[in-house]
Structure formats: C-alpha cells, structure tokens
Coordinates of N, CA, C and O in Angstrom, one line a residue:
X13 N 5.0 -11.6 56.5 CA 4.7 -10.7 55.6 C 3.8 -9.4 56.5 O 2.9 -9.0 55.5
X14 N 4.5 -9.0 57.3 CA 4.4 -7.8 58.0 C 4.8 -6.8 57.3 O 5.7 -6.6 56.5
X15 N 4.1 -5.5 57.6 CA 4.4 -4.2 57.1 C 5.6 -3.8 57.9 O 6.7 -3.3 57.2
X16 N 5.7 -4.2 59.2 CA 7.0 -3.7 59.8 C 8.2 -4.7 59.7 O 9.6 -4.5 59.2
X17 N 7.6 -5.7 59.9 CA 9.0 -6.9 59.9 C 9.2 -7.9 58.9 O 8.1 -8.4 58.0
X18 N 10.1 -8.1 58.1 CA 10.0 -8.8 57.2 C 10.7 -10.5 57.5 O 11.6 -10.5 58.6
X19 N 10.5 -11.3 57.1 CA 10.8 -12.7 57.4 C 11.2 -13.3 56.1 O 11.7 -12.8 55.1
X20 N 11.8 -14.6 56.3 CA 12.6 -15.4 55.2 C 11.9 -15.4 54.2 O 12.2 -15.2 53.0
X21 N 10.0 -15.7 53.9 CA 9.7 -15.7 52.8 C 9.6 -14.4 52.3 O 9.4 -14.3 51.1
X22 N 9.6 -13.0 52.7 CA 9.6 -11.9 52.4 C 11.2 -11.8 51.4 O 10.8 -11.1 50.4
X23 N 11.9 -12.3 52.0 CA 13.2 -11.9 51.3 C 13.5 -12.7 50.4 O 13.8 -12.6 48.9
X24 N 13.0 -14.1 50.3 CA 12.9 -14.9 48.7 C 12.0 -14.1 48.1 O 12.4 -14.2 46.7
X25 N 11.1 -13.6 48.2 CA 9.8 -13.4 47.7 C 10.9 -11.9 46.7 O 10.8 -11.7 45.5
X26 N 11.2 -11.1 47.4 CA 12.1 -9.6 47.1 C 13.2 -10.3 46.0 O 13.7 -9.6 45.0
X27 N 13.9 -11.4 46.2 CA 15.1 -11.7 45.6 C 14.6 -12.2 44.2 O 15.0 -11.9 42.9
X28 N 13.7 -13.2 44.3 CA 13.0 -13.5 42.8 C 12.4 -12.6 42.3 O 12.5 -12.6 40.9
X29 N 11.6 -11.5 42.7 CA 11.4 -10.2 42.0 C 12.3 -9.4 41.3 O 12.3 -9.1 40.1
X30 N 13.5 -9.5 42.1 CA 14.6 -8.4 41.3 C 15.3 -9.6 40.2 O 15.7 -9.3 38.9
X31 N 15.1 -11.1 40.4 CA 15.7 -12.1 39.4 C 14.8 -11.8 38.1 O 15.3 -12.0 37.0
X32 N 13.5 -11.7 38.3 CA 12.7 -12.0 37.2 C 12.8 -10.5 36.6 O 12.8 -10.2 35.3
X33 N 12.9 -9.4 37.3 CA 13.0 -7.9 36.5 C 14.3 -8.0 35.5 O 14.4 -7.4 34.6
X34 N 15.5 -8.5 36.1 CA 16.5 -8.7 35.3 C 16.4 -9.4 34.1 O 17.0 -9.2 33.1
X35 N 15.9 -10.7 34.2 CA 15.6 -11.6 33.1 C 14.7 -10.9 32.4 O 14.9 -11.1 31.0
X36 N 13.5 -10.3 32.5 CA 12.7 -9.5 31.7 C 13.2 -8.3 31.0 O 12.8 -8.2 29.9
X37 N 14.4 -7.6 31.7 CA 14.8 -6.7 30.8 C 15.8 -7.2 29.8 O 16.0 -6.8 28.8
X38 N 16.6 -8.1 29.9 CA 17.4 -8.7 29.0 C 16.6 -9.6 27.9 O 17.0 -9.4 26.7
X39 N 15.5 -9.9 28.4 CA 14.6 -10.5 27.0 C 14.0 -9.5 26.6 O 13.8 -9.7 25.2
X40 N 13.7 -8.1 27.2 CA 13.2 -7.2 26.3 C 14.2 -6.7 25.6 O 13.9 -6.2 24.0
X41 N 15.5 -6.8 25.7 CA 16.7 -6.1 25.2 C 17.0 -7.0 23.8 O 17.1 -6.8 22.4
X42 N 16.6 -8.4 24.2 CA 17.0 -9.3 23.3 C 16.2 -9.2 22.0 O 16.1 -9.3 20.7
X43 N 14.9 -9.3 22.6 CA 13.6 -9.2 21.2 C 13.8 -7.6 20.9 O 13.5 -7.8 19.8
X44 N 14.1 -6.7 21.5 CA 14.1 -5.2 20.6 C 15.2 -5.6 19.7 O 15.1 -4.9 18.4
X45 N 16.4 -6.1 19.8 CA 17.5 -6.4 19.0 C 16.9 -7.1 18.0 O 17.4 -6.9 16.6
X46 N 16.4 -8.4 18.2 CA 15.7 -9.0 17.2 C 14.7 -8.6 16.4 O 15.0 -8.6 15.1
X47 N 13.6 -7.7 16.8 CA 12.9 -7.3 16.1 C 13.4 -6.2 15.0 O 12.7 -5.9 14.1
X48 N 14.8 -5.4 15.6 CA 15.3 -4.2 14.6 C 15.9 -5.3 13.4 O 15.9 -4.6 12.1
X49 N 16.8 -6.0 13.8 CA 17.1 -6.9 12.8 C 16.3 -7.5 11.7 O 16.4 -7.4 10.3
X50 N 14.9 -8.1 12.4 CA 14.1 -8.6 11.4 C 13.5 -7.5 10.5 O 12.8 -7.7 9.0
X51 N 13.4 -6.3 10.8 CA 12.8 -5.0 10.2 C 13.7 -4.5 9.2 O 13.4 -4.5 8.1
X52 N 15.0 -4.6 9.6 CA 16.1 -4.4 8.6 C 16.0 -5.5 7.2 O 15.9 -4.8 6.2
X53 N 15.9 -6.6 7.9 CA 16.1 -7.5 6.8 C 14.7 -7.7 5.8 O 14.8 -7.6 4.7
X54 N 13.4 -7.5 6.3 CA 12.4 -7.1 5.9 C 12.4 -5.9 4.7 O 12.1 -6.2 3.5
X55 N 13.0 -4.8 5.3 CA 12.8 -3.9 4.2 C 14.2 -4.0 3.1 O 13.6 -3.7 2.1
X56 N 15.2 -4.7 3.3 CA 16.6 -4.8 2.2 C 15.4 -5.9 1.5 O 15.4 -5.6 0.0
X57 N 14.7 -7.0 1.7 CA 14.2 -8.0 1.0 C 13.0 -7.2 0.0 O 12.7 -7.4 -1.0
X58 N 12.3 -6.3 0.7 CA 11.0 -5.9 0.2 C 11.9 -4.9 -1.2 O 11.2 -4.7 -2.1
X59 N 12.6 -3.9 -0.9 CA 13.4 -2.9 -1.7 C 14.2 -3.8 -2.9 O 13.9 -3.7 -4.1
X60 N 14.7 -5.0 -2.5 CA 15.1 -5.8 -3.6 C 14.1 -6.3 -4.8 O 14.4 -6.4 -5.8
X61 N 12.9 -7.1 -4.0 CA 12.0 -7.5 -4.6 C 11.2 -6.3 -5.7 O 11.1 -6.7 -6.9
X62 N 11.1 -5.1 -5.1 CA 10.6 -4.1 -5.8 C 11.5 -3.8 -7.0 O 11.0 -3.6 -8.1
X63 N 12.9 -3.7 -6.9 CA 13.6 -3.1 -7.6 C 13.8 -4.2 -8.6 O 13.6 -3.9 -9.9
X64 N 14.0 -5.6 -8.7 CA 13.8 -6.5 -9.5 C 12.3 -6.9 -10.5 O 12.4 -6.6 -11.4
X65 N 11.5 -6.6 -10.0 CA 10.1 -6.6 -10.7 C 10.0 -5.0 -11.3 O 9.5 -5.4 -12.5
X66 N 10.5 -4.0 -10.7 CA 10.5 -3.0 -11.9 C 11.8 -3.2 -12.9 O 11.1 -2.6 -14.1
X67 N 12.5 -3.8 -12.8 CA 13.3 -3.7 -13.7 C 13.1 -4.8 -14.9 O 13.0 -4.6 -16.0
X68 N 12.4 -6.2 -14.1 CA 11.5 -6.8 -15.3 C 10.6 -6.3 -16.2 O 10.3 -6.6 -17.2
X69 N 9.8 -5.3 -15.4 CA 8.9 -4.4 -16.2 C 9.2 -3.7 -17.3 O 8.9 -3.9 -18.3
X70 N 10.5 -2.9 -16.6 CA 11.1 -1.9 -17.8 C 11.6 -3.0 -19.1 O 11.3 -2.2 -20.2
X71 N 12.3 -3.9 -18.8 CA 12.9 -4.8 -20.1 C 11.8 -5.7 -20.5 O 12.4 -6.0 -22.0
X72 N 10.9 -6.0 -20.2 CA 9.9 -7.0 -20.9 C 8.6 -6.5 -21.5 O 8.0 -7.1 -22.4
X73 N 8.2 -5.3 -20.9 CA 7.4 -4.5 -21.6 C 7.5 -3.4 -22.0 O 8.4 -2.7 -22.3
X74 N 6.5 -2.6 -22.4 CA 6.6 -1.2 -23.1 C 6.4 0.1 -22.1 O 6.4 1.0 -22.3
X75 N 6.0 -0.5 -21.1 CA 5.9 0.3 -19.7 C 7.5 0.8 -19.1 O 8.2 0.1 -19.1
X76 N 7.3 2.3 -18.7 CA 8.5 2.7 -17.7 C 8.9 2.2 -16.6 O 9.7 2.8 -15.9
X77 N 8.1 1.5 -15.9 CA 8.2 0.6 -14.5 C 6.8 0.8 -14.1 O 5.9 0.3 -14.6
X78 N 7.1 0.3 -12.7 CA 5.6 -0.1 -11.6 C 4.8 0.9 -11.8 O 3.4 0.6 -11.8
X79 N 5.1 2.0 -11.6 CA 4.4 3.3 -11.4 C 3.6 3.3 -12.8 O 2.4 3.7 -12.9
X80 N 4.4 3.4 -13.7 CA 3.5 4.0 -15.1 C 2.6 2.5 -15.5 O 1.6 2.9 -16.0
X81 N 2.8 1.3 -15.2 CA 2.2 0.2 -15.5 C 0.8 0.2 -14.6 O -0.1 -0.1 -15.0
X82 N 1.3 0.8 -13.3 CA 0.0 0.7 -12.1 C -1.1 2.2 -12.7 O -2.1 1.8 -12.8
X83 N -0.5 3.0 -13.0 CA -1.2 4.1 -13.6 C -2.0 3.8 -14.9 O -3.1 4.5 -15.0
X84 N -1.0 3.0 -15.8 CA -2.0 2.7 -17.2 C -2.9 1.9 -16.8 O -4.3 1.7 -17.7
X85 N -2.7 0.8 -15.8 CA -3.8 0.1 -15.7 C -5.1 1.0 -14.7 O -6.2 0.5 -15.2
X86 N -4.8 1.7 -14.2 CA -6.1 2.3 -13.6 C -6.7 3.5 -14.9 O -8.0 3.2 -14.9
X87 N -5.7 4.3 -15.2 CA -6.6 5.1 -16.5 C -7.0 4.5 -17.4 O -7.7 5.4 -18.6
X88 N -6.4 3.4 -17.8 CA -6.8 2.9 -19.0 C -6.1 3.3 -20.3 O -5.7 3.9 -21.0

C-alpha cells in the first residue's frame, strides 16, 4: 500500500470501491424514485381525503365547508 507502487491488495480495494460506488448510486436513484412515488401517493391521498371530508361537511351540516367550519369554531 505504498504511494508509488500498487500491489494486488490495492487493486482489489480500488475495484471494491468502484463496485460500492456504483451500487450506492443505483440505490440512491432507486430510493429517490421510491420517495417521489410515495410523496405523490401521499399527496393524492391527502387531497382525496380532504375533498371527501369537505363534501361530507357541506352535505350534512349548515357549514359551507371545512374552512367555514374551522373559522366558525374559532370565532364562535
């Protein structure tokens, strides 16, 4: 492991570091796509739940929606 001469162990370590870097790059890309998918799914689910709750409040109460219900509960 000298500065001037490489031996067999140095070459093996360099090869393993290149393989590890490639593996981590693919893992990072996979996790990035997975994170984006989960964020999109969570956003769509949140939007759907909010729309259903708002529709339910409009149909079953005298309020005009979630914002009206929230402001009425704060201001009295």
